[in-house]
CSV table of C-alpha atoms in Angstrom, one decimal:
chain,number,residue,atom,x,y,z
A,1,MET,CA,-155.9,179.5,-66.3
A,2,PRO,CA,-159.3,177.1,-66.7
A,3,ARG,CA,-159.9,174.3,-64.0
A,4,GLY,CA,-161.4,171.1,-64.3
A,5,ARG,CA,-162.0,168.6,-67.0
A,6,PRO,CA,-161.6,170.2,-70.6
A,7,ARG,CA,-165.4,170.2,-72.7
A,8,LYS,CA,-166.1,167.4,-74.9
A,9,TYR,CA,-167.4,169.4,-77.3
A,10,LYS,CA,-166.7,172.7,-78.6
A,11,SER,CA,-169.7,173.8,-79.6
A,12,LYS,CA,-173.3,172.8,-77.9
A,13,LEU,CA,-175.1,172.6,-81.2
A,14,LYS,CA,-172.0,169.6,-81.3
A,15,ALA,CA,-173.3,168.3,-77.6
A,16,LEU,CA,-177.1,168.9,-78.8
A,17,ASP,CA,-175.9,166.6,-82.2
A,18,ALA,CA,-174.1,163.8,-79.7
A,19,LYS,CA,-176.9,164.0,-77.4
A,20,LYS,CA,-179.5,162.7,-80.3
A,21,TYR,CA,-177.7,160.2,-81.8
A,22,SER,CA,-176.9,158.7,-78.8
A,23,ASP,CA,-180.4,158.9,-78.0
A,24,ARG,CA,-181.3,157.3,-81.0
A,25,MET,CA,-179.0,154.5,-81.0
A,26,ARG,CA,-180.4,153.7,-77.5
A,27,TYR,CA,-183.7,153.4,-78.2
A,28,LEU,CA,-182.7,151.0,-81.8
A,29,GLN,CA,-181.0,148.5,-79.2
A,30,LYS,CA,-184.2,148.7,-77.1
A,31,THR,CA,-186.6,148.0,-80.1
A,32,GLN,CA,-185.1,145.5,-81.6
A,33,ARG,CA,-186.1,142.1,-81.5
A,34,ILE,CA,-184.0,139.2,-79.3
A,35,ALA,CA,-183.1,136.8,-82.1
A,36,LEU,CA,-180.4,133.9,-81.4
A,37,VAL,CA,-177.6,134.2,-83.1
A,38,LYS,CA,-176.4,132.3,-86.9
A,39,PHE,CA,-174.1,129.9,-86.0
A,40,ILE,CA,-172.4,128.9,-89.5
A,41,VAL,CA,-170.6,126.0,-89.7
A,42,TYR,CA,-167.2,126.4,-91.5
A,43,GLN,CA,-165.4,123.3,-92.5
A,44,PRO,CA,-162.7,123.4,-94.7
A,45,ASN,CA,-161.5,121.2,-97.3
A,46,LEU,CA,-158.4,119.0,-96.9
A,47,TYR,CA,-156.8,117.6,-100.2
A,48,SER,CA,-154.0,114.6,-99.9
A,49,SER,CA,-151.5,117.4,-100.9
A,50,VAL,CA,-152.1,120.3,-98.3
A,51,PRO,CA,-149.8,119.5,-95.2
A,52,THR,CA,-151.3,118.5,-91.6
A,53,LYS,CA,-149.8,119.3,-88.1
A,54,THR,CA,-150.5,115.9,-87.1
A,55,ASN,CA,-149.9,112.4,-88.9
A,56,PRO,CA,-153.2,111.2,-90.1
A,57,ARG,CA,-152.0,107.5,-88.6
A,58,LEU,CA,-153.0,109.0,-85.3
A,59,ASN,CA,-156.5,109.0,-86.3
A,60,LEU,CA,-157.0,112.3,-84.4
A,61,ARG,CA,-158.9,113.8,-87.6
A,62,ILE,CA,-163.1,114.1,-87.4
A,63,SER,CA,-164.9,113.0,-90.6
A,64,SER,CA,-168.4,113.3,-90.8
A,65,ASN,CA,-169.0,109.4,-91.3
A,66,ILE,CA,-167.7,108.4,-87.9
A,67,THR,CA,-170.6,107.5,-85.3
A,68,ILE,CA,-171.0,108.2,-81.9
A,69,PRO,CA,-172.2,105.4,-79.7
A,70,ILE,CA,-175.9,106.6,-77.9
A,71,GLU,CA,-175.3,103.9,-75.1
A,72,PRO,CA,-171.8,104.2,-73.0
A,73,VAL,CA,-169.5,101.7,-73.9
A,74,HIS,CA,-168.5,101.0,-70.2
A,75,ASN,CA,-170.7,98.4,-68.2
A,76,LYS,CA,-172.0,99.7,-65.3
A,77,GLU,CA,-171.8,96.8,-63.1
A,78,SER,CA,-167.8,97.3,-63.4
A,79,ARG,CA,-167.4,100.5,-62.1
A,80,PRO,CA,-166.7,100.6,-58.1
A,81,LYS,CA,-169.0,100.9,-56.1
A,82,GLU,CA,-169.7,104.0,-53.8
A,83,THR,CA,-169.9,103.6,-50.4
């Protein structure tokens, strides 16, 4: 009765091929240049006939013509003072 864990590869030739492949992949990963991930912006076109989950009158949609203020809207003097 065999004892221990069974062999992963049936022959030494298959084990050698797997080792060569593993070493090659490790080498390619090590020598590959590290670059930033490409971010692809996807914005689907929504037409008026497409039903939405939220009511359009709630103004929850974001569009490109909404301006974002650079300065904060609240006044610094109206904040409670820290003690």
